[in-house]
Short mmCIF file of N, CA and C in Angstrom, two decimals:
data_model
loop_
_atom_site.label_atom_id
_atom_site.label_comp_id
_atom_site.label_asym_id
_atom_site.label_seq_id
_atom_site.Cartn_x
_atom_site.Cartn_y
_atom_site.Cartn_z
N UNK A 26 -20.23 23.27 -122.37
CA UNK A 26 -19.79 23.80 -121.14
C UNK A 26 -20.40 23.27 -119.78
N UNK A 27 -19.34 22.90 -118.96
CA UNK A 27 -19.97 21.90 -117.69
C UNK A 27 -19.16 22.50 -116.45
N UNK A 28 -19.66 22.52 -115.47
CA UNK A 28 -18.52 22.73 -114.05
C UNK A 28 -17.97 21.95 -113.57
N UNK A 29 -16.95 22.67 -113.17
CA UNK A 29 -15.69 21.29 -112.93
C UNK A 29 -15.82 20.90 -111.47
N UNK A 30 -15.96 19.90 -111.33
CA UNK A 30 -16.09 19.20 -109.79
C UNK A 30 -15.00 19.93 -108.68
N UNK A 31 -15.51 20.18 -107.80
CA UNK A 31 -14.80 20.98 -106.81
C UNK A 31 -14.89 20.35 -105.16
N UNK A 32 -13.81 20.59 -104.54
CA UNK A 32 -13.73 20.44 -103.00
C UNK A 32 -13.24 21.51 -102.38
N UNK A 33 -14.17 21.76 -101.24
CA UNK A 33 -13.66 22.94 -100.49
C UNK A 33 -13.23 22.47 -98.72
N UNK A 34 -12.75 23.33 -97.93
CA UNK A 34 -12.59 23.28 -96.79
C UNK A 34 -12.18 24.44 -96.06
N UNK A 35 -12.28 24.87 -94.68
CA UNK A 35 -12.32 26.00 -94.02
C UNK A 35 -11.46 25.92 -93.46
N UNK A 36 -10.73 27.26 -92.89
CA UNK A 36 -9.84 27.78 -92.07
C UNK A 36 -10.01 28.83 -91.05
N UNK A 37 -9.49 29.05 -90.30
CA UNK A 37 -9.37 30.29 -89.68
C UNK A 37 -9.38 31.92 -90.38
N UNK A 38 -8.34 31.81 -91.34
CA UNK A 38 -8.39 32.91 -92.22
C UNK A 38 -8.89 32.91 -93.68
N UNK A 39 -8.81 31.63 -94.05
CA UNK A 39 -9.06 31.35 -95.28
C UNK A 39 -10.14 30.39 -95.45
N UNK A 40 -10.61 30.14 -96.88
CA UNK A 40 -11.28 29.07 -97.38
C UNK A 40 -10.98 28.63 -98.46
N UNK A 41 -10.47 27.37 -98.60
CA UNK A 41 -9.89 26.83 -99.76
C UNK A 41 -10.98 26.19 -100.75
N UNK A 42 -10.66 26.49 -102.24
CA UNK A 42 -11.55 25.70 -102.99
C UNK A 42 -10.76 24.86 -104.12
N UNK A 43 -10.55 23.90 -104.30
CA UNK A 43 -9.98 22.95 -105.39
C UNK A 43 -10.92 22.64 -106.21
N UNK A 44 -10.63 23.17 -107.52
CA UNK A 44 -11.31 22.81 -108.83
C UNK A 44 -10.41 21.48 -109.24
N UNK A 45 -11.15 20.31 -109.65
CA UNK A 45 -10.30 18.91 -110.05
C UNK A 45 -10.49 19.08 -111.41
N UNK A 46 -9.26 19.64 -112.22
CA UNK A 46 -9.66 19.67 -113.49
C UNK A 46 -8.21 19.21 -113.92
N UNK A 47 -7.93 17.88 -114.43
CA UNK A 47 -6.70 17.69 -115.16
C UNK A 47 -6.09 18.56 -116.39
N UNK A 48 -4.80 19.00 -116.48
CA UNK A 48 -3.99 19.61 -117.29
C UNK A 48 -5.04 20.56 -118.00
N UNK A 49 -5.53 21.48 -117.29
CA UNK A 49 -6.32 22.75 -117.47
C UNK A 49 -5.37 23.57 -118.30
N UNK A 50 -6.12 24.48 -119.22
CA UNK A 50 -5.56 25.35 -119.83
C UNK A 50 -6.34 26.50 -119.63
N UNK A 51 -5.82 27.94 -120.01
CA UNK A 51 -6.28 29.12 -120.44
C UNK A 51 -7.21 29.45 -118.64
N UNK A 52 -6.45 29.08 -117.59
CA UNK A 52 -7.52 29.20 -116.62
C UNK A 52 -7.71 30.86 -116.42
N UNK A 53 -8.73 30.93 -115.70
CA UNK A 53 -9.41 32.28 -115.41
C UNK A 53 -10.08 32.40 -114.08
N UNK A 54 -9.63 32.89 -112.96
CA UNK A 54 -10.39 33.10 -111.93
C UNK A 54 -10.75 34.31 -111.66
N UNK A 55 -11.86 34.81 -111.07
CA UNK A 55 -12.11 36.26 -110.87
C UNK A 55 -12.72 36.31 -109.64
N UNK A 56 -11.96 36.69 -108.74
CA UNK A 56 -12.29 37.05 -107.17
C UNK A 56 -13.18 38.41 -106.99
N UNK A 57 -14.75 38.07 -106.57
CA UNK A 57 -15.34 39.35 -105.85
C UNK A 57 -15.61 39.27 -104.55
N UNK A 58 -16.25 40.23 -104.24
CA UNK A 58 -16.34 40.33 -102.51
C UNK A 58 -16.90 39.06 -102.23
N UNK A 59 -18.32 38.67 -102.88
CA UNK A 59 -19.34 37.87 -102.45
C UNK A 59 -19.17 36.73 -103.55
N UNK A 60 -18.46 36.45 -104.66
CA UNK A 60 -18.63 35.69 -105.60
C UNK A 60 -17.24 35.01 -105.96
N UNK A 61 -17.39 33.84 -106.80
CA UNK A 61 -16.04 33.06 -107.26
C UNK A 61 -16.45 32.90 -108.44
N UNK A 62 -15.77 33.19 -109.69
CA UNK A 62 -15.78 32.68 -111.01
C UNK A 62 -14.88 32.01 -111.49
N UNK A 63 -14.88 30.93 -111.86
CA UNK A 63 -13.73 29.68 -112.18
C UNK A 63 -14.25 29.81 -113.86
N UNK A 64 -13.19 29.41 -114.78
CA UNK A 64 -13.04 29.17 -116.07
C UNK A 64 -12.04 28.67 -116.69
N UNK A 65 -12.18 27.56 -117.30
CA UNK A 65 -10.77 27.00 -118.01
C UNK A 65 -11.26 26.00 -118.80
N UNK A 66 -10.13 25.39 -119.98
CA UNK A 66 -10.19 24.27 -120.89
C UNK A 66 -9.64 23.03 -120.15
N UNK A 67 -10.07 22.17 -119.83
CA UNK A 67 -9.36 20.98 -119.08
C UNK A 67 -9.71 19.61 -119.94
N UNK A 68 -8.54 18.91 -119.63
CA UNK A 68 -8.18 17.27 -120.27
C UNK A 68 -7.65 17.56 -121.65
N UNK A 69 -7.52 16.48 -122.25
CA UNK A 69 -6.97 16.42 -123.69
C UNK A 69 -8.13 16.63 -124.51
N UNK A 70 -9.32 16.56 -124.27
CA UNK A 70 -10.42 16.76 -125.15
C UNK A 70 -10.55 18.25 -125.32
N UNK A 71 -10.10 19.12 -124.27
CA UNK A 71 -10.05 20.36 -124.20
C UNK A 71 -11.86 21.13 -123.99
N UNK A 72 -12.30 20.30 -122.97
CA UNK A 72 -13.59 20.31 -122.48
C UNK A 72 -13.81 21.85 -121.47
N UNK A 73 -14.75 22.67 -121.77
CA UNK A 73 -14.97 24.04 -121.35
C UNK A 73 -15.64 23.95 -119.95
N UNK A 74 -14.86 24.15 -118.72
CA UNK A 74 -15.77 24.19 -117.55
C UNK A 74 -15.86 25.54 -117.09
N UNK A 75 -16.72 25.72 -116.40
CA UNK A 75 -17.21 27.33 -115.68
C UNK A 75 -18.39 26.71 -114.79
N UNK A 76 -17.49 27.40 -113.27
CA UNK A 76 -18.24 27.41 -112.36
C UNK A 76 -18.34 28.97 -111.44
N UNK A 77 -19.75 29.13 -111.27
CA UNK A 77 -19.84 30.60 -110.65
C UNK A 77 -20.44 30.26 -109.17
N UNK A 78 -19.98 30.75 -108.30
CA UNK A 78 -20.26 30.31 -106.81
C UNK A 78 -20.63 31.67 -106.05
N UNK A 79 -21.69 31.70 -105.69
CA UNK A 79 -22.21 32.93 -104.57
C UNK A 79 -21.69 32.64 -103.34
N UNK A 80 -20.69 33.15 -102.68
CA UNK A 80 -19.99 32.91 -101.50
C UNK A 80 -20.77 32.99 -100.01
N UNK A 81 -20.79 31.95 -99.28
CA UNK A 81 -21.50 32.17 -98.11
C UNK A 81 -21.01 33.64 -97.20
N UNK A 82 -20.05 34.03 -97.31
CA UNK A 82 -19.46 35.36 -96.52
C UNK A 82 -19.00 35.90 -97.46
N UNK A 83 -18.53 37.35 -97.36
CA UNK A 83 -17.54 38.16 -97.81
C UNK A 83 -16.14 37.88 -97.98
N UNK A 84 -15.33 38.22 -98.99
CA UNK A 84 -14.12 37.57 -98.82
C UNK A 84 -13.19 39.12 -99.27
N UNK A 85 -11.89 39.00 -99.00
CA UNK A 85 -10.81 39.92 -99.52
C UNK A 85 -10.46 39.39 -101.25
N UNK A 86 -10.99 40.32 -102.19
CA UNK A 86 -10.60 39.60 -103.60
C UNK A 86 -8.86 39.82 -103.72
N UNK A 87 -8.52 40.97 -103.28
CA UNK A 87 -7.24 41.49 -103.36
C UNK A 87 -6.18 40.31 -102.51
N UNK A 88 -6.58 39.75 -101.70
CA UNK A 88 -5.63 39.34 -101.13
C UNK A 88 -6.24 37.33 -101.14
N UNK A 89 -7.12 37.34 -102.26
CA UNK A 89 -7.23 35.98 -102.50
C UNK A 89 -6.55 35.67 -103.83
N UNK A 90 -5.99 34.24 -103.74
CA UNK A 90 -4.97 33.89 -104.83
C UNK A 90 -5.42 32.36 -105.19
N UNK A 91 -4.67 31.92 -106.15
CA UNK A 91 -5.14 30.85 -107.15
C UNK A 91 -3.85 30.25 -107.60
N UNK A 92 -3.75 28.84 -107.56
CA UNK A 92 -2.30 28.24 -108.00
C UNK A 92 -2.84 27.15 -109.08
N UNK A 93 -2.34 26.95 -110.23
CA UNK A 93 -2.76 25.57 -111.02
C UNK A 93 -1.59 25.04 -111.12
N UNK A 94 -1.84 23.61 -110.93
CA UNK A 94 -1.33 22.34 -111.27
C UNK A 94 -1.55 21.45 -112.35
N UNK A 95 -0.97 20.51 -112.64
CA UNK A 95 -1.31 19.62 -113.44
C UNK A 95 -2.70 19.02 -113.16
N UNK A 96 -3.07 18.53 -111.89
CA UNK A 96 -4.31 18.01 -111.66
C UNK A 96 -5.49 18.76 -111.23
N UNK A 97 -5.16 20.07 -110.55
CA UNK A 97 -6.30 20.87 -110.27
C UNK A 97 -5.86 22.21 -110.25
N UNK A 98 -6.78 23.21 -110.34
CA UNK A 98 -6.55 24.42 -109.62
C UNK A 98 -7.04 24.79 -108.28
N UNK A 99 -6.06 25.24 -107.59
CA UNK A 99 -6.27 25.46 -106.28
C UNK A 99 -6.70 26.95 -105.60
N UNK A 100 -7.78 27.33 -105.14
CA UNK A 100 -8.17 28.89 -104.89
C UNK A 100 -7.89 28.78 -103.35
N UNK A 101 -7.45 30.17 -102.90
CA UNK A 101 -7.19 30.20 -101.56
C UNK A 101 -7.97 31.99 -101.28
N UNK A 102 -9.16 31.62 -100.66
CA UNK A 102 -10.02 32.85 -100.63
C UNK A 102 -9.58 33.50 -98.94
N UNK A 103 -9.65 34.66 -99.16
CA UNK A 103 -9.01 35.24 -97.85
C UNK A 103 -10.31 35.67 -97.09
N UNK A 104 -10.69 35.35 -95.86
CA UNK A 104 -12.04 35.76 -95.24
C UNK A 104 -11.97 37.30 -94.96
N UNK A 105 -12.72 38.01 -95.24
CA UNK A 105 -12.99 39.26 -94.46
C UNK A 105 -13.08 39.41 -93.23
N UNK A 106 -13.82 38.55 -92.57
CA UNK A 106 -13.70 38.36 -91.06
C UNK A 106 -13.25 37.18 -90.83
N UNK A 107 -11.79 37.35 -90.14
CA UNK A 107 -10.95 35.80 -89.38
C UNK A 107 -11.91 35.39 -88.59
N UNK A 108 -11.94 33.86 -88.44
CA UNK A 108 -12.09 33.34 -87.29
C UNK A 108 -13.45 32.98 -86.93
N UNK A 109 -14.33 33.62 -88.22
CA UNK A 109 -15.82 33.23 -88.41
C UNK A 109 -15.83 32.00 -89.29
N UNK A 110 -16.25 30.68 -88.73
CA UNK A 110 -16.64 29.80 -89.28
C UNK A 110 -17.73 29.66 -90.66
N UNK A 111 -17.26 29.07 -91.60
CA UNK A 111 -18.43 28.83 -92.58
C UNK A 111 -18.87 27.79 -92.63
N UNK A 112 -20.21 27.26 -92.38
CA UNK A 112 -20.88 25.83 -92.68
C UNK A 112 -20.77 25.33 -94.09
N UNK A 113 -20.90 26.17 -94.74
CA UNK A 113 -21.12 25.53 -96.06
C UNK A 113 -20.22 26.67 -97.22
N UNK A 114 -19.84 26.50 -98.18
CA UNK A 114 -19.10 27.24 -99.30
C UNK A 114 -20.26 28.27 -100.07
N UNK A 115 -21.42 28.17 -100.21
CA UNK A 115 -22.40 28.84 -100.84
C UNK A 115 -23.20 29.17 -100.07
N UNK A 116 -24.11 30.76 -100.44
CA UNK A 116 -24.96 31.41 -99.72
C UNK A 116 -26.14 30.41 -99.81
N UNK A 117 -26.60 30.08 -100.81
CA UNK A 117 -27.81 28.97 -100.90
C UNK A 117 -27.53 27.65 -100.08
N UNK A 118 -28.56 27.15 -99.33
CA UNK A 118 -28.50 25.74 -98.86
C UNK A 118 -28.61 24.80 -99.81
N UNK A 119 -28.88 25.04 -100.85
CA UNK A 119 -29.12 23.63 -101.66
C UNK A 119 -27.88 22.87 -101.93
N UNK A 120 -28.04 21.58 -102.34
CA UNK A 120 -26.96 21.15 -102.58
C UNK A 120 -26.55 20.82 -103.93
N UNK A 121 -25.47 21.18 -104.22
CA UNK A 121 -24.69 21.34 -105.64
C UNK A 121 -24.04 20.09 -106.10
N UNK A 122 -24.38 19.25 -106.90
CA UNK A 122 -23.89 18.07 -107.15
C UNK A 122 -21.93 18.28 -107.66
N UNK A 123 -21.70 19.30 -108.04
CA UNK A 123 -20.51 19.36 -108.52
C UNK A 123 -19.28 19.32 -106.95
N UNK A 124 -19.99 19.93 -105.81
CA UNK A 124 -19.20 20.42 -105.01
C UNK A 124 -19.19 19.38 -103.72
N UNK A 125 -18.22 19.08 -103.18
CA UNK A 125 -18.09 18.37 -101.84
C UNK A 125 -17.21 19.05 -100.74
N UNK A 126 -17.08 18.30 -99.90
CA UNK A 126 -16.33 19.20 -98.75
C UNK A 126 -15.09 18.05 -98.83
N UNK A 127 -14.03 18.87 -98.81
CA UNK A 127 -12.91 17.81 -98.68
C UNK A 127 -12.03 17.68 -97.12
N UNK A 128 -12.65 16.43 -96.88
CA UNK A 128 -12.38 15.76 -95.53
C UNK A 128 -11.01 15.60 -95.21
N UNK A 129 -10.54 15.40 -96.63
CA UNK A 129 -8.84 14.76 -96.13
C UNK A 129 -8.37 16.13 -95.54
N UNK A 130 -8.48 17.27 -95.78
CA UNK A 130 -8.20 18.80 -95.58
C UNK A 130 -8.98 19.51 -94.22
N UNK A 131 -10.07 18.85 -93.93
CA UNK A 131 -10.99 19.67 -93.11
C UNK A 131 -10.50 19.63 -91.53
N UNK A 132 -10.89 20.39 -91.13
CA UNK A 132 -10.03 20.71 -89.68
C UNK A 132 -11.23 21.26 -88.75
N UNK A 133 -11.62 20.71 -87.68
CA UNK A 133 -12.47 21.69 -86.78
C UNK A 133 -11.76 22.60 -86.04
N UNK A 134 -11.43 23.70 -86.46
CA UNK A 134 -10.37 24.57 -85.79
C UNK A 134 -11.12 25.47 -84.83
N UNK A 135 -12.22 25.44 -84.77
CA UNK A 135 -13.45 26.34 -83.76
C UNK A 135 -13.16 25.75 -82.31
N UNK A 136 -13.09 24.33 -82.00
CA UNK A 136 -13.10 23.72 -81.01
C UNK A 136 -11.42 23.71 -80.40
N UNK A 137 -10.36 24.12 -81.38
CA UNK A 137 -9.35 24.01 -80.80
C UNK A 137 -9.10 25.40 -79.85
N UNK A 138 -8.73 25.29 -78.53
CA UNK A 138 -7.96 26.52 -77.98
C UNK A 138 -6.95 26.88 -77.81
N UNK A 139 -5.86 25.82 -78.59
CA UNK A 139 -4.75 26.23 -78.88
C UNK A 139 -4.22 25.92 -80.19
N UNK A 140 -4.48 26.65 -81.36
CA UNK A 140 -4.56 26.19 -82.67
C UNK A 140 -2.80 26.04 -82.78
N UNK A 141 -2.08 26.54 -82.04
CA UNK A 141 -0.71 26.55 -82.28
C UNK A 141 -0.22 25.16 -82.31
N UNK A 142 -0.71 24.49 -81.26
CA UNK A 142 -0.28 22.92 -81.05
C UNK A 142 -0.40 21.97 -81.92
N UNK A 143 0.49 21.32 -82.36
CA UNK A 143 -0.33 20.13 -83.53
C UNK A 143 -0.78 19.05 -82.79
N UNK A 144 -1.50 18.02 -83.15
CA UNK A 144 -1.78 17.28 -82.75
C UNK A 144 -0.86 16.42 -81.98
N UNK A 145 0.52 16.16 -82.36
CA UNK A 145 1.49 15.84 -81.83
C UNK A 145 2.06 16.39 -80.31
N UNK A 146 2.19 17.55 -80.99
CA UNK A 146 2.46 18.50 -79.39
C UNK A 146 1.36 18.22 -78.12
N UNK A 147 0.04 18.28 -78.54
CA UNK A 147 -0.75 18.02 -77.80
C UNK A 147 -0.76 16.59 -77.20
N UNK A 148 -0.37 15.69 -77.78
CA UNK A 148 -0.13 14.51 -77.27
C UNK A 148 0.86 14.47 -76.44
N UNK A 149 2.09 14.73 -77.00
CA UNK A 149 3.38 14.70 -75.96
C UNK A 149 3.02 15.57 -74.69
N UNK A 150 2.35 16.81 -74.48
CA UNK A 150 2.22 17.40 -73.64
C UNK A 150 0.94 16.80 -72.67
N UNK A 151 0.41 16.02 -73.18
CA UNK A 151 -1.01 15.06 -72.42
C UNK A 151 0.12 14.21 -71.77
N UNK A 152 0.98 13.36 -72.40
CA UNK A 152 1.95 12.26 -71.94
C UNK A 152 2.66 12.59 -70.80
N UNK A 153 3.30 14.06 -70.97
CA UNK A 153 4.40 14.58 -70.16
C UNK A 153 3.26 15.03 -68.76
N UNK A 154 2.32 15.48 -68.98
CA UNK A 154 1.17 15.56 -67.60
C UNK A 154 1.17 14.55 -66.77
N UNK A 155 0.99 13.38 -67.59
CA UNK A 155 0.27 11.80 -66.84
C UNK A 155 1.68 11.59 -66.20
N UNK A 156 2.91 12.11 -66.26
CA UNK A 156 3.63 11.17 -65.69
C UNK A 156 4.63 10.41 -66.72
N UNK A 157 6.02 10.45 -66.60
CA UNK A 157 6.72 9.47 -67.13
C UNK A 157 7.71 8.54 -66.18
N UNK A 158 8.60 7.76 -66.91
CA UNK A 158 9.64 6.73 -66.25
C UNK A 158 10.03 7.50 -65.09
N UNK A 159 10.34 8.72 -65.11
CA UNK A 159 10.86 9.69 -64.09
C UNK A 159 10.11 9.81 -62.65
N UNK A 160 9.28 9.49 -62.99
CA UNK A 160 8.00 9.57 -61.81
C UNK A 160 7.33 8.59 -61.25
N UNK A 161 8.10 7.30 -61.68
CA UNK A 161 7.57 6.05 -61.06
C UNK A 161 7.82 5.82 -59.58
N UNK A 162 6.96 5.23 -58.81
CA UNK A 162 7.33 5.02 -57.33
C UNK A 162 8.38 3.99 -57.03
N UNK A 163 9.21 4.47 -56.15
CA UNK A 163 9.99 3.32 -55.47
C UNK A 163 9.59 2.18 -55.05
N UNK A 164 9.74 0.74 -55.73
CA UNK A 164 9.45 -0.62 -55.21
C UNK A 164 10.68 -1.22 -54.41
N UNK A 165 10.23 -1.50 -53.07
CA UNK A 165 11.32 -2.42 -52.39
C UNK A 165 11.61 -3.61 -53.19
N UNK A 166 13.23 -3.59 -53.23
CA UNK A 166 13.54 -4.65 -53.85
C UNK A 166 13.53 -5.02 -55.38
N UNK A 167 12.86 -4.17 -55.92
CA UNK A 167 12.79 -4.12 -57.57
C UNK A 167 14.05 -3.97 -58.10
N UNK A 168 15.12 -3.76 -57.77
CA UNK A 168 16.52 -3.74 -58.35
C UNK A 168 17.60 -4.59 -57.47
N UNK A 169 17.12 -4.88 -56.51
CA UNK A 169 18.00 -5.93 -55.99
C UNK A 169 17.95 -7.48 -56.68
N UNK A 170 19.31 -8.01 -56.86
CA UNK A 170 19.46 -8.93 -57.64
C UNK A 170 19.31 -10.35 -56.90
N UNK A 171 19.61 -9.87 -55.36
CA UNK A 171 19.43 -10.81 -54.46
C UNK A 171 18.56 -11.56 -53.89
N UNK A 172 17.58 -10.56 -54.07
CA UNK A 172 15.97 -10.72 -53.44
C UNK A 172 15.22 -12.07 -54.74
N UNK A 173 15.26 -12.95 -54.15
CA UNK A 173 14.48 -13.89 -55.01
C UNK A 173 13.15 -13.97 -54.96
N UNK A 174 12.58 -14.26 -55.89
CA UNK A 174 10.91 -14.39 -56.15
C UNK A 174 10.78 -15.79 -56.15
N UNK A 175 9.60 -16.27 -55.92
CA UNK A 175 9.37 -17.81 -55.92
C UNK A 175 9.32 -18.20 -57.92
N UNK A 176 8.99 -17.12 -58.40
CA UNK A 176 9.25 -17.40 -60.07
C UNK A 176 10.51 -16.98 -60.87
N UNK A 177 11.47 -16.71 -59.63
CA UNK A 177 12.73 -16.39 -60.23
C UNK A 177 13.73 -17.29 -59.95
N UNK A 178 13.29 -18.37 -59.84
CA UNK A 178 14.22 -19.61 -59.56
C UNK A 178 14.78 -19.86 -60.87
N UNK A 179 15.70 -21.08 -60.49
CA UNK A 179 16.81 -21.38 -61.86
C UNK A 179 15.83 -22.75 -62.49
N UNK A 180 15.62 -22.57 -63.94
CA UNK A 180 14.89 -23.51 -64.37
C UNK A 180 15.96 -24.91 -64.69
N UNK A 181 15.35 -25.85 -64.76
CA UNK A 181 16.29 -27.05 -65.06
C UNK A 181 16.60 -27.12 -66.29
N UNK A 182 17.76 -27.57 -66.62
CA UNK A 182 18.30 -27.86 -68.35
C UNK A 182 17.46 -28.90 -68.61
N UNK A 183 17.13 -28.56 -70.20
CA UNK A 183 16.23 -29.20 -70.93
C UNK A 183 17.38 -30.39 -71.45
N UNK A 184 16.81 -31.39 -71.43
CA UNK A 184 17.53 -32.64 -71.82
C UNK A 184 17.49 -33.31 -73.18
#
């Protein structure tokens, strides 16, 4: 029996833990207020995996869920206190060799003043506030084709 490798990330209302076990069978996930128990058989060799995590904060076991895929088991832990950041998944500060942060899904939501806006929306809003093509200043003679500039002269034909 060995622990399954896992990745985790934090959100405003939930904490997500993904146990990376391919072709898992007999998956058992038990949610308690301050603890998560995970058991399964994994891979073609049917190796037994077991993880027990004393959680950093309290969760709502009734609102927490898990979903099995061919590649992993994703657990969605409902925080008891929404909006409170978890600096780590476990109660202990000790480094756990099978647990890592899922940086692909990590989001620093604490610093977001308006979480509803996606990065694209914030970028679009910033660009609109800076001014666009409609707000370009008028340049005298910019559209006049008759106003000739020194480098607007006709080029001689190539021989």
